Coordinates of C-alpha atoms in Angstrom, one line a residue:
Chain J
X1 CA -0.3 0.2 0.1
X2 CA 2.7 2.4 1.1
X3 CA 5.3 1.0 -1.4
X4 CA 2.8 2.2 -4.3
X5 CA 2.9 6.4 -3.1
X6 CA 5.3 8.5 -5.8
X7 CA 4.8 11.5 -4.4
X8 CA 8.1 12.1 -1.8
X9 CA 9.7 8.8 -3.2
X10 CA 13.3 8.8 -4.3
X11 CA 13.9 7.4 -7.4
X12 CA 17.9 6.8 -7.8
X13 CA 19.4 8.6 -10.4
X14 CA 22.9 10.3 -12.0
X15 CA 20.8 12.9 -13.6
X16 CA 22.0 16.2 -13.6
X17 CA 19.6 16.9 -11.1
X18 CA 20.3 14.5 -9.5
X19 CA 23.6 15.6 -8.8
X20 CA 23.1 19.5 -7.6
X21 CA 23.9 20.2 -3.6
X22 CA 20.7 19.6 -1.6
X23 CA 21.3 23.4 -0.3
X24 CA 20.6 24.7 -3.8
X25 CA 17.6 22.2 -4.7
X26 CA 16.0 23.2 -2.2
X27 CA 16.0 27.0 -2.0
X28 CA 16.1 26.6 -5.6
X29 CA 12.4 24.7 -5.2
X30 CA 10.6 27.4 -2.7
X31 CA 12.5 30.1 -4.3
X32 CA 10.0 28.8 -7.2
X33 CA 7.0 28.0 -5.5
X34 CA 7.3 32.1 -5.0
X35 CA 8.1 33.1 -8.2
X36 CA 5.3 30.9 -9.1
X37 CA 2.9 33.4 -7.8
X38 CA 4.0 36.0 -10.4
X39 CA 2.3 34.5 -13.5
X40 CA -0.5 36.7 -14.8
X41 CA -1.6 36.3 -18.0
X42 CA -0.7 33.9 -20.8
X43 CA 3.0 34.4 -21.0
X44 CA 3.9 33.7 -18.4
X45 CA 2.5 30.6 -17.9
X46 CA 3.8 29.2 -21.5
X47 CA 7.7 30.7 -20.0
X48 CA 6.9 28.4 -16.9
X49 CA 5.5 25.5 -17.9
X50 CA 8.4 25.3 -21.1
X51 CA 11.1 25.5 -18.0
X52 CA 8.8 23.5 -15.5
X53 CA 9.5 20.9 -18.5
X54 CA 12.5 21.3 -19.1
X55 CA 13.2 20.3 -15.9
X56 CA 11.8 17.3 -16.4
X57 CA 13.1 16.4 -18.8
X58 CA 16.5 17.2 -17.1
X59 CA 16.1 14.8 -14.4
X60 CA 16.2 12.1 -16.6
X61 CA 13.2 9.8 -15.4
X62 CA 10.0 9.3 -17.0
X63 CA 7.2 11.5 -17.5
X64 CA 4.7 8.5 -15.9
X65 CA 6.2 9.2 -12.6
X66 CA 4.9 13.3 -12.0
X67 CA 1.8 11.9 -13.7
X68 CA 2.2 9.3 -11.2
X69 CA 2.8 11.9 -8.1
X70 CA 0.7 14.5 -8.6
X71 CA -2.5 11.9 -9.8
X72 CA -4.1 11.6 -5.6
X73 CA -3.3 15.6 -5.6
X74 CA -5.8 15.8 -8.8
X75 CA -9.0 16.5 -7.1
X76 CA -8.4 18.3 -3.8
X77 CA -6.9 20.8 -7.5
X78 CA -9.9 20.4 -9.5
X79 CA -12.1 20.9 -5.9
X80 CA -10.2 24.1 -5.7
X81 CA -10.6 25.2 -8.6
X82 CA -14.3 24.2 -9.3
X83 CA -15.0 27.0 -5.6
X84 CA -13.3 29.7 -6.6
X85 CA -15.2 29.4 -10.3
X86 CA -18.7 29.0 -8.4
X87 CA -17.4 31.3 -5.6
X88 CA -15.1 34.2 -7.0
X89 CA -18.2 38.1 -8.2
X90 CA -17.1 40.4 -11.1
X91 CA -16.8 41.5 -14.3
X92 CA -18.9 39.2 -17.2
X93 CA -21.6 37.3 -15.8
X94 CA -22.3 34.0 -17.7
X95 CA -25.0 32.4 -15.4
X96 CA -26.2 32.9 -12.1
X97 CA -28.6 31.4 -9.4
X98 CA -28.5 31.7 -5.6
X99 CA -24.9 32.1 -4.5
X100 CA -23.0 30.6 -7.6
X101 CA -21.6 32.1 -10.3
X102 CA -20.1 31.7 -12.7
X103 CA -18.2 35.2 -14.3
X104 CA -14.9 36.0 -17.0
X105 CA -13.4 37.0 -13.6
X106 CA -13.2 33.8 -12.0
X107 CA -12.6 31.7 -15.0
X108 CA -9.6 33.8 -14.5
X109 CA -8.7 33.2 -10.6
X110 CA -9.7 29.7 -11.3
X111 CA -7.4 28.7 -13.8
X112 CA -4.9 30.3 -12.1
X113 CA -5.0 28.3 -8.9
X114 CA -5.4 25.0 -10.9
X115 CA -3.1 25.9 -13.3
X116 CA -0.3 26.8 -10.1
X117 CA -0.8 24.8 -8.7
X118 CA 0.3 21.9 -10.7
X119 CA 3.6 24.4 -11.5
X120 CA 3.9 23.8 -8.3
X121 CA 3.2 20.8 -7.4
X122 CA 5.8 19.6 -10.0
X123 CA 8.4 21.2 -8.7
X124 CA 8.1 19.4 -5.3
X125 CA 8.1 15.8 -7.4
X126 CA 11.3 17.2 -9.1
X127 CA 12.2 17.6 -5.9
X128 CA 11.2 14.9 -4.0
X129 CA 12.7 12.3 -6.7
X130 CA 15.9 13.8 -7.1
X131 CA 16.9 13.6 -3.4
X132 CA 17.7 10.8 -1.4
X133 CA 16.1 12.0 2.1
X134 CA 19.4 12.0 3.5
X135 CA 20.3 14.3 1.6
X136 CA 17.2 16.7 1.8
X137 CA 17.5 16.2 5.8
X138 CA 21.6 17.2 4.9
X139 CA 20.5 20.5 3.4
X140 CA 17.5 21.1 6.2
X141 CA 20.5 20.9 8.5
X142 CA 22.4 23.0 6.6
X143 CA 19.9 25.5 6.3
X144 CA 19.0 25.9 9.6
X145 CA 23.0 26.3 10.6
X146 CA 22.1 30.3 10.6
X147 CA 19.8 29.8 13.9
X148 CA 22.3 28.6 16.4
X149 CA 22.3 32.1 16.4
X150 CA 18.9 32.0 18.7
X151 CA 19.8 28.8 20.7
X152 CA 17.9 26.7 18.2
X153 CA 19.5 22.6 18.1
X154 CA 20.3 22.7 15.0
X155 CA 22.7 19.0 15.6
X156 CA 20.1 17.7 17.6
X157 CA 17.4 18.3 15.4
X158 CA 19.3 17.2 12.5
X159 CA 20.9 13.5 14.4
X160 CA 16.9 13.1 15.3
X161 CA 16.0 13.5 11.7
X162 CA 18.5 11.3 9.8
X163 CA 17.8 8.1 13.0
X164 CA 13.9 8.9 12.6
X165 CA 14.8 9.0 8.7
X166 CA 16.9 5.8 9.8
X167 CA 13.9 3.8 10.9
X168 CA 11.0 4.6 8.7
X169 CA 11.5 1.4 7.2
X170 CA 12.4 -0.7 9.4
X171 CA 9.2 0.8 11.4
X172 CA 6.7 0.2 8.5
X173 CA 8.3 -4.0 7.8
X174 CA 7.7 -3.8 11.5
X175 CA 3.9 -2.7 11.0
X176 CA 3.7 -5.0 8.2
X177 CA 4.6 -7.8 9.9
X178 CA 2.4 -6.8 13.5
X179 CA -0.5 -6.8 10.7
X180 CA 0.0 -9.9 9.6
X181 CA 0.5 -11.6 13.3
X182 CA -2.3 -9.9 14.2
X183 CA -5.0 -11.3 11.0
X184 CA -3.6 -13.9 12.1
X185 CA -5.0 -14.2 15.1
X186 CA -7.9 -13.4 13.7
X187 CA -8.7 -9.9 14.0
X188 CA -10.3 -8.2 10.5
X189 CA -8.1 -4.7 9.5
X190 CA -10.1 -3.6 7.1
X191 CA -13.6 -4.6 7.4
X192 CA -16.9 -2.6 9.3
X193 CA -17.3 0.5 10.1
X194 CA -15.3 4.1 11.0
X195 CA -15.7 2.5 14.9
X196 CA -14.0 -1.2 14.4
X197 CA -11.9 -0.2 12.3
X198 CA -10.8 2.1 15.1
X199 CA -10.5 -0.7 16.9
X200 CA -8.4 -3.3 14.5
X201 CA -5.9 -0.3 14.3
X202 CA -5.5 -0.4 18.5
X203 CA -3.1 -3.9 18.2
X204 CA -1.5 -2.7 15.7
X205 CA -0.6 0.5 16.8
X206 CA 0.3 -0.3 21.3
X207 CA 2.0 -3.3 20.2
X208 CA 4.4 -1.0 17.3
X209 CA 4.7 2.0 19.7
X210 CA 5.9 -0.7 22.4
X211 CA 8.9 -2.1 20.6
X212 CA 8.9 2.0 19.6
X213 CA 10.5 2.4 23.3
X214 CA 12.5 -1.0 23.6
X215 CA 14.4 -0.5 20.5
X216 CA 14.9 4.1 21.4
X217 CA 16.7 2.6 24.8
X218 CA 18.6 0.0 22.2
X219 CA 19.7 3.0 20.2
X220 CA 20.9 5.1 22.9
X221 CA 22.7 2.4 24.6
X222 CA 24.3 1.1 21.4
X223 CA 24.9 5.3 21.2
X224 CA 26.1 5.0 24.1
X225 CA 28.9 2.7 24.5
X226 CA 29.9 4.8 20.6
X227 CA 31.4 7.6 22.7
X228 CA 28.2 10.1 22.0
X229 CA 28.2 12.7 24.0
X230 CA 25.8 15.5 23.3
X231 CA 26.4 17.2 19.9
X232 CA 29.6 19.2 19.9
X233 CA 32.9 18.3 19.4
X234 CA 32.1 15.9 16.8
X235 CA 33.2 16.2 13.8
X236 CA 31.0 15.5 9.8
X237 CA 32.2 12.3 7.6
X238 CA 28.9 13.6 4.7
X239 CA 30.1 17.2 3.9
X240 CA 28.4 18.9 1.1
X241 CA 29.9 20.5 -2.0
X242 CA 28.8 23.8 -3.7
X243 CA 30.0 22.9 -7.4
X244 CA 29.7 24.8 -10.0
X245 CA 26.5 23.3 -11.5
X246 CA 24.5 24.8 -8.4
X247 CA 25.7 28.6 -8.9
X248 CA 24.9 27.5 -13.1
X249 CA 20.5 26.9 -10.8
X250 CA 20.6 29.9 -8.8
X251 CA 22.0 32.2 -12.3
X252 CA 18.8 30.0 -13.9
X253 CA 16.7 30.8 -12.4
X254 CA 17.4 34.5 -11.3
X255 CA 17.3 34.8 -15.0
X256 CA 13.6 33.2 -14.5
X257 CA 12.7 35.7 -12.3
X258 CA 13.4 38.3 -14.5
X259 CA 12.1 37.3 -17.7
X260 CA 8.4 36.5 -15.5
X261 CA 8.2 40.5 -14.4
X262 CA 9.4 41.9 -17.2
X263 CA 6.5 39.2 -19.0
X264 CA 3.9 40.0 -16.2
X265 CA 3.9 43.6 -17.8
X266 CA 3.3 43.3 -22.3
Chain T
X1 CA 50.1 -11.2 31.1
X2 CA 48.9 -8.7 31.4
X3 CA 45.3 -8.3 32.8
X4 CA 43.0 -5.4 30.8
X5 CA 40.2 -6.1 32.6
X6 CA 39.7 -6.5 36.3
X7 CA 35.6 -6.5 38.0
X8 CA 36.4 -6.8 42.1
X9 CA 33.2 -7.6 44.6
X10 CA 30.9 -5.7 41.8
X11 CA 27.1 -6.6 42.6
X12 CA 23.8 -4.7 40.9
X13 CA 19.7 -5.0 41.8
X14 CA 17.8 -3.2 39.1
X15 CA 15.3 -1.5 41.0
X16 CA 13.0 -2.9 41.1
X17 CA 14.4 -6.4 40.6
X18 CA 13.4 -8.7 44.0
X19 CA 17.4 -10.2 43.6
X20 CA 20.3 -8.9 43.4
X21 CA 21.0 -9.4 38.8
X22 CA 25.4 -9.5 39.6
X23 CA 26.3 -11.1 43.0
X24 CA 29.3 -10.9 43.7
X25 CA 31.5 -11.1 41.3
X26 CA 35.3 -11.5 40.6
X27 CA 37.3 -11.9 37.5
X28 CA 40.1 -10.9 35.2
X29 CA 41.2 -11.4 31.5
X30 CA 44.5 -10.8 30.1
X31 CA 45.2 -8.7 27.4
X32 CA 44.3 -10.7 23.9
X33 CA 42.6 -13.3 25.7
X34 CA 39.0 -14.8 24.0
X35 CA 36.7 -15.2 27.1
X36 CA 33.0 -16.2 26.8
X37 CA 30.8 -16.0 29.3
X38 CA 28.0 -18.6 28.8
X39 CA 24.5 -18.9 31.0
X40 CA 20.4 -19.2 30.5
X41 CA 18.8 -16.3 30.4
X42 CA 18.8 -14.4 32.9
X43 CA 21.8 -15.3 35.0
X44 CA 23.5 -11.6 34.3
X45 CA 25.5 -11.7 31.4
X46 CA 23.9 -8.6 29.4
X47 CA 24.3 -6.6 32.8
X48 CA 27.5 -8.0 33.9
X49 CA 28.8 -6.2 30.2
X50 CA 27.2 -3.0 30.2
X51 CA 29.0 -2.6 34.1
X52 CA 31.7 -2.6 31.8
X53 CA 31.1 -0.8 29.9
X54 CA 29.7 2.0 32.2
X55 CA 25.4 1.5 30.9
X56 CA 24.5 0.7 34.2
X57 CA 25.6 2.3 37.8
X58 CA 26.0 0.0 39.8
X59 CA 26.5 0.8 44.0
X60 CA 29.1 -1.3 45.1
X61 CA 32.5 -2.9 43.7
X62 CA 35.6 -1.5 41.5
X63 CA 35.6 -1.8 37.3
X64 CA 39.2 -1.3 35.6
X65 CA 39.6 -1.1 32.7
X66 CA 42.7 -0.9 31.7
X67 CA 44.4 0.9 34.0
X68 CA 41.5 3.2 34.3
X69 CA 39.5 2.5 37.3
X70 CA 35.7 3.1 36.3
X71 CA 33.5 6.1 37.8
X72 CA 31.1 8.5 36.5
X73 CA 34.7 10.6 35.2
X74 CA 36.6 8.1 33.7
X75 CA 33.2 6.5 32.1
X76 CA 34.0 8.3 27.9
X77 CA 37.9 7.0 28.4
X78 CA 36.6 3.8 29.6
X79 CA 34.5 3.4 26.5
X80 CA 37.4 4.8 24.4
X81 CA 39.2 1.1 25.2
X82 CA 35.9 -0.7 25.0
X83 CA 33.5 -1.4 21.9
X84 CA 30.2 -3.4 22.3
X85 CA 28.4 -5.1 19.7
X86 CA 24.4 -5.7 20.3
X87 CA 22.3 -8.4 19.3
X88 CA 19.8 -6.9 17.8
X89 CA 21.6 -5.5 14.4
X90 CA 18.5 -3.0 13.0
X91 CA 18.4 -1.2 17.1
X92 CA 21.8 -0.3 16.9
X93 CA 22.3 0.9 13.4
X94 CA 22.7 4.6 13.8
X95 CA 23.4 5.9 10.7
X96 CA 21.9 6.4 7.6
X97 CA 23.9 4.5 5.6
X98 CA 26.5 1.5 5.8
X99 CA 29.7 4.4 5.7
X100 CA 27.7 6.5 8.2
X101 CA 26.9 4.5 10.7
X102 CA 30.3 3.5 10.3
X103 CA 31.4 7.0 10.9
X104 CA 29.4 7.3 13.3
X105 CA 31.7 6.8 16.1
X106 CA 35.3 8.5 14.7
X107 CA 32.2 11.7 13.7
X108 CA 31.9 11.1 17.8
X109 CA 35.4 11.3 18.9
X110 CA 36.3 14.5 16.5
X111 CA 38.7 12.4 14.3
X112 CA 39.8 15.0 10.9
X113 CA 37.4 13.9 7.6
X114 CA 40.6 12.9 5.3
X115 CA 41.6 10.6 8.1
X116 CA 38.6 9.3 8.9
X117 CA 37.2 8.3 5.0
X118 CA 40.2 6.1 5.5
X119 CA 39.7 4.0 8.0
X120 CA 36.3 3.9 7.8
X121 CA 37.5 2.3 3.8
X122 CA 39.5 0.0 6.0
X123 CA 37.3 -1.2 8.6
X124 CA 34.6 -2.1 5.5
X125 CA 37.1 -3.9 4.2
X126 CA 37.7 -6.3 6.9
X127 CA 34.1 -6.9 7.3
X128 CA 33.7 -7.6 3.4
X129 CA 31.3 -4.8 3.1
X130 CA 32.7 -2.4 1.6
X131 CA 30.7 -2.6 -1.8
X132 CA 27.8 -2.0 0.3
X133 CA 28.8 1.5 1.4
X134 CA 26.4 3.5 0.1
X135 CA 23.7 0.9 1.0
X136 CA 20.6 1.6 3.4
X137 CA 20.1 -1.1 6.4
X138 CA 17.0 -1.4 4.9
X139 CA 18.4 -3.6 2.1
X140 CA 20.4 -5.9 3.5
X141 CA 20.1 -8.8 6.3
X142 CA 20.5 -9.1 9.2
X143 CA 24.1 -11.0 8.8
X144 CA 25.0 -7.6 6.6
X145 CA 23.6 -5.8 9.7
X146 CA 26.1 -6.9 12.7
X147 CA 29.2 -7.0 10.5
X148 CA 28.7 -3.3 9.5
X149 CA 28.1 -3.1 13.8
X150 CA 31.3 -4.7 14.3
X151 CA 32.8 -2.7 11.3
X152 CA 32.0 1.0 12.9
X153 CA 34.4 -0.8 16.4
X154 CA 36.3 -1.4 14.0
X155 CA 37.2 1.3 12.5
X156 CA 37.4 2.5 16.7
X157 CA 40.4 0.2 16.7
X158 CA 39.3 -0.6 20.6
X159 CA 42.1 -3.3 22.8
X160 CA 38.2 -4.8 24.0
X161 CA 35.5 -5.8 21.9
X162 CA 32.8 -7.0 23.6
X163 CA 30.2 -9.5 22.0
X164 CA 26.6 -9.6 24.0
X165 CA 24.7 -12.4 22.0
X166 CA 25.6 -10.0 18.7
X167 CA 25.2 -14.0 17.1
X168 CA 22.0 -15.4 18.1
X169 CA 19.7 -13.4 16.0
X170 CA 21.3 -14.4 13.0
X171 CA 21.5 -17.5 10.3
X172 CA 23.6 -19.8 10.7
X173 CA 25.5 -18.6 7.6
X174 CA 25.5 -15.3 9.1
X175 CA 27.2 -16.4 11.9
X176 CA 29.7 -17.6 10.4
X177 CA 30.9 -14.8 8.3
X178 CA 30.7 -13.3 11.7
X179 CA 32.7 -15.7 13.6
X180 CA 35.0 -15.7 10.5
X181 CA 35.6 -12.2 11.0
X182 CA 36.6 -12.2 14.7
X183 CA 38.9 -15.6 14.1
X184 CA 40.7 -13.0 11.9
X185 CA 40.9 -9.8 14.1
X186 CA 42.4 -12.0 16.5
X187 CA 45.7 -13.2 14.1
X188 CA 45.8 -9.9 13.5
X189 CA 49.2 -8.0 14.8
X190 CA 46.8 -6.1 17.4
X191 CA 45.2 -8.5 18.4
X192 CA 41.9 -7.4 20.7
X193 CA 40.6 -9.1 23.9
X194 CA 37.1 -10.3 22.7
X195 CA 34.9 -10.9 25.3
X196 CA 31.6 -12.9 24.4
X197 CA 28.2 -13.4 25.4
X198 CA 26.7 -16.5 23.5
X199 CA 24.4 -19.4 24.1
X200 CA 26.3 -20.4 20.7
X201 CA 28.2 -23.9 22.1
X202 CA 30.2 -23.5 18.8
X203 CA 31.6 -20.4 19.7
X204 CA 32.0 -20.7 23.0
X205 CA 34.7 -23.4 22.0
X206 CA 36.4 -21.2 20.3
X207 CA 37.4 -19.3 23.2
X208 CA 40.3 -19.1 25.6
X209 CA 38.0 -19.4 29.0
X210 CA 35.0 -19.8 29.5
X211 CA 33.0 -18.5 32.9
X212 CA 29.4 -19.5 33.1
X213 CA 26.5 -17.4 35.4
X214 CA 23.9 -18.0 36.9
X215 CA 21.4 -16.7 39.3
X216 CA 24.0 -13.6 39.7
X217 CA 26.7 -15.8 40.0
X218 CA 30.1 -16.3 39.0
X219 CA 30.2 -20.0 38.9
X220 CA 32.5 -21.5 37.3
X221 CA 35.4 -21.2 34.6
X222 CA 37.8 -22.7 32.9
X223 CA 39.0 -24.2 29.9
X224 CA 36.6 -25.0 27.8
X225 CA 37.0 -28.3 27.7
X226 CA 37.2 -27.9 31.3
X227 CA 33.6 -26.5 31.1
X228 CA 32.3 -28.8 28.8
X229 CA 34.1 -32.0 30.2
X230 CA 31.9 -31.2 33.8
X231 CA 28.4 -32.9 32.0
X232 CA 26.5 -32.5 35.4
X233 CA 28.0 -28.2 35.8
X234 CA 25.9 -28.3 32.6
X235 CA 23.5 -29.9 33.4
X236 CA 22.4 -27.7 35.9
X237 CA 23.0 -25.1 34.6
X238 CA 20.7 -25.5 32.4
X239 CA 23.0 -24.8 29.3
X240 CA 23.0 -27.2 26.8
X241 CA 25.8 -30.0 25.7
X242 CA 28.2 -29.7 22.3
X243 CA 27.6 -31.3 19.4
X244 CA 30.7 -33.4 19.8
X245 CA 29.8 -34.5 23.9
X246 CA 25.8 -35.5 23.1
X247 CA 27.8 -37.4 19.9
X248 CA 30.0 -39.5 22.2
X249 CA 26.8 -40.3 24.8
X250 CA 24.8 -41.8 21.4
X251 CA 28.1 -43.8 21.5
X252 CA 27.8 -45.5 24.3
X253 CA 24.4 -45.9 24.1
X254 CA 25.3 -48.4 21.6
X255 CA 27.9 -49.7 23.1
X256 CA 31.3 -47.6 21.9
X257 CA 32.6 -45.7 24.9
X258 CA 34.6 -42.4 24.2
X259 CA 37.8 -41.4 26.4
X260 CA 35.7 -39.7 29.3
X261 CA 37.6 -36.4 28.7
X262 CA 35.8 -33.7 26.5
X263 CA 36.4 -34.1 22.9
X264 CA 35.8 -31.7 19.9
X265 CA 34.4 -32.4 16.9
X266 CA 37.4 -32.6 15.3
X267 CA 38.7 -35.3 18.3
X268 CA 35.9 -37.7 18.0
X269 CA 36.7 -37.7 14.5
X270 CA 40.4 -38.5 14.5
X271 CA 39.8 -41.2 17.7
X272 CA 36.7 -42.3 15.7
X273 CA 38.5 -42.7 12.5
X274 CA 41.5 -44.5 14.7
X275 CA 39.4 -46.8 16.9
X276 CA 37.1 -48.4 13.2
X277 CA 40.1 -50.2 13.1
X278 CA 40.3 -52.0 16.5
X279 CA 37.0 -52.8 17.2

């Protein structure tokens, strides 16, 4: 069930985008989302979609990954767009019934909402498909580093994030094992009404929780025995390197921003 | 022979326990020796080795490791000498990838990065896992994870390696590879002292000395040969008999009496091979 989820999954590869520094990718993805709101006329949309098309091409991944990534969210986007369409007053009124109406402004805003959503989600999918969770954790840590000024425990947060990521597959496996073990004892997970289903979750949740506490205890002992005295005075095995490619990516997105601003007034 | 570990009159009781888990334990281990601690579940073996590393806060008795007396102040110093491998391969894997996990201890020790890189590579090559350096733990088998745990210890180059039932959750093949890595390590020029807790008698038989624990007490110690030939002791502590002893017993039932003392598999094979001629 969880393996089919494309959103947030990483596909190993060696494309130009895969090799970009995670810090650059995180920053640029966020920046792209911000400038996605600069789109106003069809020229800007054409530019943005051409850009994201180019980015998808650069990932070297099959287009179907992106379609599947957006698939589960398309209903949410369509729902939002329809609400925008039906409840926005202004401009020429084509049709109305009670408080519902379709106006020219409504058509414009709902199209804008739909297209911007599509841009943002595609970019987020590009980020997660081409960046290993570990690299994202490293990138987040590096970007949080300035917060040390206000005594935010950056190193501890980074360690927690990396341990949490490392245990996700382990705990998923354990959850699957417990589910099967409970099924063998006659627990039905996919039957009955809401209350019955919620009750069936208990024999899964409690062993999982107890198991996680046991694991945490073991892990803490193992870490202590290997000399972990806290986050201070540690060296780092993994370091992030900023390459020329990262600078190029930053320049490209800045150029995109300028062109967008110009096109917006045409 | 220099003593690397000495434990004197160590007692410990868990806060909510009825009886002490460790009851006046004293023993010594020589540098470079391989000592196995055996005893049934709940005999206090794990608590004993945790006490050596300062992982439990015992109130009475003294522990001295490599010349340092264990105290709240010296605990990190003592931990530098001891590398521990625990039972569950999943729960002691800290790093997100194999290389990260091996580097964890080195990071804690503040080892500079260039040196760290080659120590990680050397350690992973020593356990034959270098080709898996970038793998995540979820894609490794139990035996492979335990070899990575061992590599994490080898990279730190401690003088003492403690195995807390490190092979008990592995299949026979995984167990064999972990043991052969240890055997290989023993033949290196700076052979570490090994203290292993085990239920596996073939593993215990490889040790130079056995400590037998029962109910928190050290009830016997001696060479594997001496311990394994004491059938009464093995029976009273609930320990299993080694394969060669079981075979000797079965042979005795058939009227073929082997020499009384314990024989290793090889010795029994030799004896059988010679005895056939005289039958």
